[in-house]
PDB file of C-alpha atoms in Angstrom:
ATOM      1  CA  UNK X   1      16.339   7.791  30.161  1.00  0.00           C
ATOM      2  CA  UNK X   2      19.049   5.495  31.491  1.00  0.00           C
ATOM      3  CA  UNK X   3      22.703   6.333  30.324  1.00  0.00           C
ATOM      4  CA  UNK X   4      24.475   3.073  31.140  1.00  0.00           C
ATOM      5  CA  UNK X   5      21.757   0.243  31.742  1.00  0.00           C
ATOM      6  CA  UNK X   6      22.581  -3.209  32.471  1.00  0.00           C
ATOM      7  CA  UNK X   7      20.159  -6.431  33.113  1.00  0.00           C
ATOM      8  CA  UNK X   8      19.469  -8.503  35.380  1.00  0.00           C
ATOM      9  CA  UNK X   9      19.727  -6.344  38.202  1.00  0.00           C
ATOM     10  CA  UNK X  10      19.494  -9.858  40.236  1.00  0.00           C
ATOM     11  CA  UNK X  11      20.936 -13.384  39.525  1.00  0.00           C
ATOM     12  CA  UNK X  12      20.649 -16.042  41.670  1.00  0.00           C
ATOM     13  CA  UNK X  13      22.127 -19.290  39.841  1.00  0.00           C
ATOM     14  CA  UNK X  14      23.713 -22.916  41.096  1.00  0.00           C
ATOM     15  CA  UNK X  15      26.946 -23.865  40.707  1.00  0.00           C
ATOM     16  CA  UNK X  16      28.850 -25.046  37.084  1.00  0.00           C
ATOM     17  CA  UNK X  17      25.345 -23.118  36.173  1.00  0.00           C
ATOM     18  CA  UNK X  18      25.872 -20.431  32.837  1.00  0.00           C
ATOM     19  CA  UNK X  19      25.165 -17.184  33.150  1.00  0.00           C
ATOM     20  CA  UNK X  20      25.351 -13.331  30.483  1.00  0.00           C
ATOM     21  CA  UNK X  21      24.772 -10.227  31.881  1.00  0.00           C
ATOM     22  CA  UNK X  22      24.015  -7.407  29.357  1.00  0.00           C
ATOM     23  CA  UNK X  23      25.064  -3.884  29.108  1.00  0.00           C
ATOM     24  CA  UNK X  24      23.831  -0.959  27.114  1.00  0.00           C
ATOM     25  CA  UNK X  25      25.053   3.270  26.981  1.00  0.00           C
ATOM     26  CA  UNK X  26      23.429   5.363  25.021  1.00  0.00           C
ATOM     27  CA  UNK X  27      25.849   8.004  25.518  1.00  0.00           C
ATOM     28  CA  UNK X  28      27.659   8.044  22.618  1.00  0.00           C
ATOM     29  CA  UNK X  29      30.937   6.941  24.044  1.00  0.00           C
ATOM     30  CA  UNK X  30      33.644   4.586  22.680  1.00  0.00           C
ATOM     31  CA  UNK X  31      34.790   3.050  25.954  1.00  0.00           C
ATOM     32  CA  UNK X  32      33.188   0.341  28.058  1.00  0.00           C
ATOM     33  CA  UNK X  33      34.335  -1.591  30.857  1.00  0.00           C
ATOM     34  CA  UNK X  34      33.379  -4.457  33.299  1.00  0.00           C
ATOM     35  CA  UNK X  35      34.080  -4.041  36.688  1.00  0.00           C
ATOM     36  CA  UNK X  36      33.880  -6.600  39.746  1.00  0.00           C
ATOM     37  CA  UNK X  37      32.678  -5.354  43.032  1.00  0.00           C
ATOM     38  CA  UNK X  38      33.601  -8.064  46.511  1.00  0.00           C
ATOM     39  CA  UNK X  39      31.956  -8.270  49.579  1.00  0.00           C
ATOM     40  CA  UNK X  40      34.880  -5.145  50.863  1.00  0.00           C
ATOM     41  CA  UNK X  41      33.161  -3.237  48.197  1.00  0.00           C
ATOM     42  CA  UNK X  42      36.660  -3.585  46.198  1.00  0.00           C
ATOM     43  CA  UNK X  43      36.261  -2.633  42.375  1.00  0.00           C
ATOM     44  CA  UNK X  44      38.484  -4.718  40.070  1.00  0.00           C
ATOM     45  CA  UNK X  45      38.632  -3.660  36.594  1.00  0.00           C
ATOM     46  CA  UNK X  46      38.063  -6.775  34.635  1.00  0.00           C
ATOM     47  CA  UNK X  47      37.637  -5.523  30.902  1.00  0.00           C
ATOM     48  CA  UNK X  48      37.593  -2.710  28.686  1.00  0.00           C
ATOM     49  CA  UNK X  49      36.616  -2.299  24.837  1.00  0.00           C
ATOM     50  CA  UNK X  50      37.388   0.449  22.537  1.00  0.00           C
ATOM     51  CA  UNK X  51      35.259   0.343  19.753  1.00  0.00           C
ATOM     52  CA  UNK X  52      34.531  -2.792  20.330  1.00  0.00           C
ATOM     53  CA  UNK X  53      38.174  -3.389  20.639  1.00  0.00           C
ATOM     54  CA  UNK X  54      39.374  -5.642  23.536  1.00  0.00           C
ATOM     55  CA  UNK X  55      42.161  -2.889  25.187  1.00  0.00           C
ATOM     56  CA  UNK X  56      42.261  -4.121  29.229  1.00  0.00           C
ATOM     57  CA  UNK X  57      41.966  -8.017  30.118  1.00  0.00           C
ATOM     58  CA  UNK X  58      43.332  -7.905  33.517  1.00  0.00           C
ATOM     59  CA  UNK X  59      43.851 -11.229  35.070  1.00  0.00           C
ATOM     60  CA  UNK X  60      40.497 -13.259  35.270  1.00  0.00           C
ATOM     61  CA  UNK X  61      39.369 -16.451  34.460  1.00  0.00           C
ATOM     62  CA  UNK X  62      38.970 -17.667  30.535  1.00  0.00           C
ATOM     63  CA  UNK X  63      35.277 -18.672  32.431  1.00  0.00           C
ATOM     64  CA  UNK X  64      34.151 -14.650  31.960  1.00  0.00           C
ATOM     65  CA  UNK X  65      34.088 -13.900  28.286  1.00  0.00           C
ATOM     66  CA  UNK X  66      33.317 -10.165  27.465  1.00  0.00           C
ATOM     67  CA  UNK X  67      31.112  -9.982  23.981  1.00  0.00           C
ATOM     68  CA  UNK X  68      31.247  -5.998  22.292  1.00  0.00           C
ATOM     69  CA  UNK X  69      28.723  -6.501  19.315  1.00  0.00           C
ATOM     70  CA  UNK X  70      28.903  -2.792  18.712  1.00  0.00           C
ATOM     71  CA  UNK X  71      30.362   0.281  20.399  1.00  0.00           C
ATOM     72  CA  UNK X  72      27.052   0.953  22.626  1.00  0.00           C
ATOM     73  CA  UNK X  73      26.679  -2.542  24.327  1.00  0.00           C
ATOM     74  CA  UNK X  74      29.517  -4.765  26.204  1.00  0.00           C
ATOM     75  CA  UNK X  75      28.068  -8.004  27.420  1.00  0.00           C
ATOM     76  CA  UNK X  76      29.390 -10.596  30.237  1.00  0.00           C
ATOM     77  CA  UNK X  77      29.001 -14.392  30.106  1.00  0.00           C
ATOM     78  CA  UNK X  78      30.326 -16.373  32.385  1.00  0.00           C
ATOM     79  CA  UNK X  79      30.757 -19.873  32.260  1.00  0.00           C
ATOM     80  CA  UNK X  80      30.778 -22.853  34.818  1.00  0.00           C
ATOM     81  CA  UNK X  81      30.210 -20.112  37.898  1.00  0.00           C
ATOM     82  CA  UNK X  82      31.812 -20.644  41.026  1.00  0.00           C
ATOM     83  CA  UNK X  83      31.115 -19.440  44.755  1.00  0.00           C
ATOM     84  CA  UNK X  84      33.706 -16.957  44.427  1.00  0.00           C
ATOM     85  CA  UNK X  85      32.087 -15.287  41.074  1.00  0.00           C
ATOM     86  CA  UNK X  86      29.579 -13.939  43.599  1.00  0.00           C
ATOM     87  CA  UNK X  87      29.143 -10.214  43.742  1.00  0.00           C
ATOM     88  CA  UNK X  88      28.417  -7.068  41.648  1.00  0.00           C
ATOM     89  CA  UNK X  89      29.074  -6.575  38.443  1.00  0.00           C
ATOM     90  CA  UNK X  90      28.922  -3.152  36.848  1.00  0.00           C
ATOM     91  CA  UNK X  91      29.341  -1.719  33.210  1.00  0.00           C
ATOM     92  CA  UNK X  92      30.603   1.454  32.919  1.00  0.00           C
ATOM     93  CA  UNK X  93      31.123   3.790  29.962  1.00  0.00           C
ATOM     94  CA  UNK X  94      33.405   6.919  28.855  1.00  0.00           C
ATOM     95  CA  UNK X  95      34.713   8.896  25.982  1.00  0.00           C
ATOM     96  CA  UNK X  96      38.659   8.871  26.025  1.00  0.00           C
ATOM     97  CA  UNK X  97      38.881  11.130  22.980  1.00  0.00           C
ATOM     98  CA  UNK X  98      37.496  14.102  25.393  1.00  0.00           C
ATOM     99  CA  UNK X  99      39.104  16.325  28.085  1.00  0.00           C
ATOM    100  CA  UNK X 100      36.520  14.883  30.816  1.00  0.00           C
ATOM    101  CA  UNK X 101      36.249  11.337  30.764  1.00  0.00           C
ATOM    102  CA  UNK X 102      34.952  10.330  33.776  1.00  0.00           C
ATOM    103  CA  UNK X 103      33.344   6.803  34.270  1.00  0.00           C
ATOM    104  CA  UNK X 104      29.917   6.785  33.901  1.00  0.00           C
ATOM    105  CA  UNK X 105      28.286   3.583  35.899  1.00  0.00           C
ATOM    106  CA  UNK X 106      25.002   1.317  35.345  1.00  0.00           C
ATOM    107  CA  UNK X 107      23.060   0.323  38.580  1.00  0.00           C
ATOM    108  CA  UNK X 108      25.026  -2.984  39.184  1.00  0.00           C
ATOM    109  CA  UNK X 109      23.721  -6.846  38.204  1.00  0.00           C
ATOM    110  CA  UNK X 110      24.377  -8.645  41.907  1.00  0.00           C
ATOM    111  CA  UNK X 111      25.583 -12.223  41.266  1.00  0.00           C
ATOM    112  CA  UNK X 112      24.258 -15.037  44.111  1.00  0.00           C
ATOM    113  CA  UNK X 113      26.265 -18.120  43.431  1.00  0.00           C
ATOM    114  CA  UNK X 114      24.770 -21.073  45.398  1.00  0.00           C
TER     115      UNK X 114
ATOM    116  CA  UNK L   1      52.228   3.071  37.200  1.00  0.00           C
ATOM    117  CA  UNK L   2      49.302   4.877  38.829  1.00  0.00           C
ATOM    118  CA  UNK L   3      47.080   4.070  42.175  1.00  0.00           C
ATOM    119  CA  UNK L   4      45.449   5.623  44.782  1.00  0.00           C
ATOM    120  CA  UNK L   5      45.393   5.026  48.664  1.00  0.00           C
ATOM    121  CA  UNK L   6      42.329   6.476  50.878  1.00  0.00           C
ATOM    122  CA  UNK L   7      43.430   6.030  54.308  1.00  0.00           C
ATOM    123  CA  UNK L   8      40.566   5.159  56.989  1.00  0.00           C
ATOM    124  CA  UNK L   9      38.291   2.542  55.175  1.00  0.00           C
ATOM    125  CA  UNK L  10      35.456   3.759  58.222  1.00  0.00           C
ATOM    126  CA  UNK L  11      35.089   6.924  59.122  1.00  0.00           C
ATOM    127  CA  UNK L  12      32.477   8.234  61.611  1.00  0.00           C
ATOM    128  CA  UNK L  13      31.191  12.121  61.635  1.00  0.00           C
ATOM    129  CA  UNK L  14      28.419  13.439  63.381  1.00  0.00           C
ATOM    130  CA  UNK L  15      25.714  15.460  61.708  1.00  0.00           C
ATOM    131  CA  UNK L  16      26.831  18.639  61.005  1.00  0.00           C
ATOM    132  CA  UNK L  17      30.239  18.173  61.403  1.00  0.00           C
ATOM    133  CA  UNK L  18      32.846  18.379  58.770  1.00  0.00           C
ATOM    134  CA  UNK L  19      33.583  15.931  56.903  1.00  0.00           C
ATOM    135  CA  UNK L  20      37.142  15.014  55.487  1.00  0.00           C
ATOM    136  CA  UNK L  21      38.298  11.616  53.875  1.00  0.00           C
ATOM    137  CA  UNK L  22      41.605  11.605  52.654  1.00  0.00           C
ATOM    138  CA  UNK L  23      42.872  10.276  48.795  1.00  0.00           C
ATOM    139  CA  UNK L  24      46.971   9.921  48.000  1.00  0.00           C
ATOM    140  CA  UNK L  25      47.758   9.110  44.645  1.00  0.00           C
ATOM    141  CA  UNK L  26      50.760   8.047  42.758  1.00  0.00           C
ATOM    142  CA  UNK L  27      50.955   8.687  39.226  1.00  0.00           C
ATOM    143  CA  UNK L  28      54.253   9.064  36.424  1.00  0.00           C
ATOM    144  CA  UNK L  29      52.286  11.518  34.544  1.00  0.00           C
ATOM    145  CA  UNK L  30      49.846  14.706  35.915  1.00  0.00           C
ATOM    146  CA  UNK L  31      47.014  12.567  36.504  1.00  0.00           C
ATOM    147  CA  UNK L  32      43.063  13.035  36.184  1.00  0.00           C
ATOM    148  CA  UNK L  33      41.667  12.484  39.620  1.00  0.00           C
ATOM    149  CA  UNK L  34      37.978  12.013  40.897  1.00  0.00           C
ATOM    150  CA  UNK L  35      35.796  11.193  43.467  1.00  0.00           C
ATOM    151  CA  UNK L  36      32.520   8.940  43.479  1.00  0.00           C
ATOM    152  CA  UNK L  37      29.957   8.145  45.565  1.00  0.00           C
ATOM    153  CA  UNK L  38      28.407   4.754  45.823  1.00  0.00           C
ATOM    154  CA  UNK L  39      25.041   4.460  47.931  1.00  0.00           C
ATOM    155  CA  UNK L  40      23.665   1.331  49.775  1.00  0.00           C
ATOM    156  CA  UNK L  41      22.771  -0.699  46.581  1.00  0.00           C
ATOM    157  CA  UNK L  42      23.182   1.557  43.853  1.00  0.00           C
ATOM    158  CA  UNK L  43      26.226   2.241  41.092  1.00  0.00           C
ATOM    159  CA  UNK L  44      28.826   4.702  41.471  1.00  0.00           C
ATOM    160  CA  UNK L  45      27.812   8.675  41.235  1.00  0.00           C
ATOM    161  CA  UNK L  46      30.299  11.116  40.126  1.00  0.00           C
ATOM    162  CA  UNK L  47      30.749  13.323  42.755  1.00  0.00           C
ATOM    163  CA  UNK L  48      33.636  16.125  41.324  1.00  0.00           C
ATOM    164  CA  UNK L  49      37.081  15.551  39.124  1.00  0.00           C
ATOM    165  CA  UNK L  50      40.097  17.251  38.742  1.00  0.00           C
ATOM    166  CA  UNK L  51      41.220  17.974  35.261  1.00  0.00           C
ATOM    167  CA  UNK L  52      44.476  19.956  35.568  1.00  0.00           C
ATOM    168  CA  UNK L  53      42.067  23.343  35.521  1.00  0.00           C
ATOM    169  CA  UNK L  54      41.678  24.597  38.953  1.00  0.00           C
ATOM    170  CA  UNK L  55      43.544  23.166  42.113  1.00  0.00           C
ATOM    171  CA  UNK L  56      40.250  23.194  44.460  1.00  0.00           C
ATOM    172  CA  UNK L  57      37.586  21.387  42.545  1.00  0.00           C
ATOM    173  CA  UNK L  58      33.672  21.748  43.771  1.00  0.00           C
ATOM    174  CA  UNK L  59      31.577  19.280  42.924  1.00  0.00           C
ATOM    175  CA  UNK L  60      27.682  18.233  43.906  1.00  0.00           C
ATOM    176  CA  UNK L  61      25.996  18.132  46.990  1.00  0.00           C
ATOM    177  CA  UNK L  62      28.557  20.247  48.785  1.00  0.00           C
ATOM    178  CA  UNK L  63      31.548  18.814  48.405  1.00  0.00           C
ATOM    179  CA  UNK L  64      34.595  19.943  47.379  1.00  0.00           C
ATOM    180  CA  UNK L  65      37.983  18.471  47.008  1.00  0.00           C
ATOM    181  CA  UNK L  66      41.601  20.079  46.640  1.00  0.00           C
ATOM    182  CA  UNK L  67      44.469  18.703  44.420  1.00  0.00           C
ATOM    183  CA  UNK L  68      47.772  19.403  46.237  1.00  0.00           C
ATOM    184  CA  UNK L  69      50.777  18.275  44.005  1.00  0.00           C
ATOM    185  CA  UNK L  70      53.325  18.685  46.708  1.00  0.00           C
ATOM    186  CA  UNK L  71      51.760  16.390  48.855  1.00  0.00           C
ATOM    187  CA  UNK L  72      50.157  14.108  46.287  1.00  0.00           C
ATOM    188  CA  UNK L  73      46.915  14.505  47.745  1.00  0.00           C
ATOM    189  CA  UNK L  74      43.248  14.669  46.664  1.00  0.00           C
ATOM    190  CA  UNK L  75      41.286  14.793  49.705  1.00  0.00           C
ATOM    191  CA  UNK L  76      37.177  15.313  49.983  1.00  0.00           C
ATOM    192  CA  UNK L  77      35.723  17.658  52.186  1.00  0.00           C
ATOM    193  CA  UNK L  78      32.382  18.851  53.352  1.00  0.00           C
ATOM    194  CA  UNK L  79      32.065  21.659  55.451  1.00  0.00           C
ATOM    195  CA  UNK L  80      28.503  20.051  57.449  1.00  0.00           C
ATOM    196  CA  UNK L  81      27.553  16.771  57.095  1.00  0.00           C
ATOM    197  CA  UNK L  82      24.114  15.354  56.791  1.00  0.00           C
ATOM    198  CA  UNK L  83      22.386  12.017  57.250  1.00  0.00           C
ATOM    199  CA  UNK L  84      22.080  11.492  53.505  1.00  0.00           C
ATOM    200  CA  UNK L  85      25.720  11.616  53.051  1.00  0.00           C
ATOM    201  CA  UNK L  86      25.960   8.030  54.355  1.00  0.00           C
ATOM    202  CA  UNK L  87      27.248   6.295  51.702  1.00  0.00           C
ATOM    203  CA  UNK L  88      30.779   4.236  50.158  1.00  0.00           C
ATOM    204  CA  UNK L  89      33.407   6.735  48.790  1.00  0.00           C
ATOM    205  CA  UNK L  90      35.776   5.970  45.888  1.00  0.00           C
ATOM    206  CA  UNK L  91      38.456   8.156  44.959  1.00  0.00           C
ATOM    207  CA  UNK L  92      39.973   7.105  41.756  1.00  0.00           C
ATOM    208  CA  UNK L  93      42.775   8.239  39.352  1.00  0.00           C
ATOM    209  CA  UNK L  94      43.517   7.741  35.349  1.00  0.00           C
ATOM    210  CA  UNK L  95      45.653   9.668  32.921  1.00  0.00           C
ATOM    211  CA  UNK L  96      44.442  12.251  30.890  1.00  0.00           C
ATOM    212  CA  UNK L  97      43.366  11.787  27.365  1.00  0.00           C
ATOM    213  CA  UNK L  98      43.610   9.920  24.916  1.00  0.00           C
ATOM    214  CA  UNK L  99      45.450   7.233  26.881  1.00  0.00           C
ATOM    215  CA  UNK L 100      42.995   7.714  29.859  1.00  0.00           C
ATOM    216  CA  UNK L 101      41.870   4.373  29.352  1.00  0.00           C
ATOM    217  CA  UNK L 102      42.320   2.947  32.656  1.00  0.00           C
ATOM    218  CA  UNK L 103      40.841   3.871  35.692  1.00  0.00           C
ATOM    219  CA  UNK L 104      42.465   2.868  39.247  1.00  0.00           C
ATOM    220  CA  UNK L 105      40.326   2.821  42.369  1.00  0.00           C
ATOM    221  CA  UNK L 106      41.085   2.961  46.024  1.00  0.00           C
ATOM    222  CA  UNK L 107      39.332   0.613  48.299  1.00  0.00           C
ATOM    223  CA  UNK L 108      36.894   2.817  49.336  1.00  0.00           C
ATOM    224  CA  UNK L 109      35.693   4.847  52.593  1.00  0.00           C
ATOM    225  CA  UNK L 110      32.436   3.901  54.390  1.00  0.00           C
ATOM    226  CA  UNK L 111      30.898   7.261  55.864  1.00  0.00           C
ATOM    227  CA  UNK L 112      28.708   7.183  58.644  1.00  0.00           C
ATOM    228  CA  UNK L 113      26.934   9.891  59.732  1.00  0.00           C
ATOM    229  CA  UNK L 114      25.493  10.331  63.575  1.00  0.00           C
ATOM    230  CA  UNK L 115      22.159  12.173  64.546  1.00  0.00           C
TER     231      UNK L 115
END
């Protein structure tokens, strides 16, 4: 049973084309996060919700707009993608409220922008 | 402000040998610290954490890490290597509940390991 889970696994998509990824936990926890993985294998934190709270917008384009429709599911669309949007995206999850909370990280949805 | 710096973004060991890639952090506040493990085309694996309990932290498959406030360090180590260690490490700090919101990574350390 898959804690963090996140579809596609694969997108291959033209430019100025649309494009959601999905994310799902089923771990109970009230923190979820989008991070951005490049070519270096550099992770850039690009959102975080809170209860479906919007805590961390770093710096990224108004293109990616992060959808919480409930605690358990954080969802990525992008618009108008780019050559530069290519790469890895991953959800991850945690519980803030506890004494551990570590990350926990779905599989990855790898972007191909042609 | 918090961050992390893992010197050597390669490092080469050969099987057997120990294994030893280095984390630095920099943190205003005693900081939660942890190590993950990313292989070829898969997410990132929790490999151990530090959680202000004990200084030398084991986690799975072997290794072990050591938080060492004096030198701001939290460095991975293995004592033998083998070929399914192979993989991207990420060390990565955050403060400690409930503001532990945040999570900074380093850029990561490719391990390759030699037959």
């Amino acid at each position: 049973d898959t804690a963090v889970s996140q579809t596609p696994k694969y997108l291959v998509t033209q430019m100025g084309n649309d494009k959601s990824i999905k994310c799902e936990q089923n771990l109970g926890h009230d923190t979820m996060y989008w991070y951005k993985q490049d070519s270096k294998k550099f992770l850039k934190i690009m959102f975080s919700y809170n209860n479906k709270e919007l805590i961390i917008n770093e710096t990224v384009p108004n293109r990616f707009s992060p959808k919480s429709p409930d605690k358990a599911h954080l969802n990525l669309h992008i618009n108008s993608l780019e050559l530069g949007d290519s790469a890895v995206y991953f959800c991850a999850s945690s519980q803030t409220s506890i004494h551990t909370g570590e990350l926990f990280f779905g599989e990855g949805s790898r972007l191909t922008v042609l | 402000a918090q961050s992390v710096t893992q010197l050597g973004s390669h490092v080469s060991v050969s099987e057997g040998a120990l294994v030893l890639l280095r984390c630095n952090y920099s943190s205003s506040v005693p900081p939660y610290l942890f190590w993950y493990v990313q292989y070829p085309n898969q997410g990132l694996q929790l490999l151990l954490k530090y959680t202000s309990a004990a200084t030398l932290v084991k986690g799975i498959n072997g290794f072990e890490a050591e938080f060492k406030k004096s030198e701001t360090s939290f460095h991975l180590t293995k004592p033998s290597a083998h070929m399914s260690d192979a993989a991207e490490y990420f060390c990565a700090v955050t403060k400690p509940p409930p503001t532990g919101n945040q999570f900074y990574f380093g850029t990561g350390t490719s391990l390759t390991v030699i037959p």
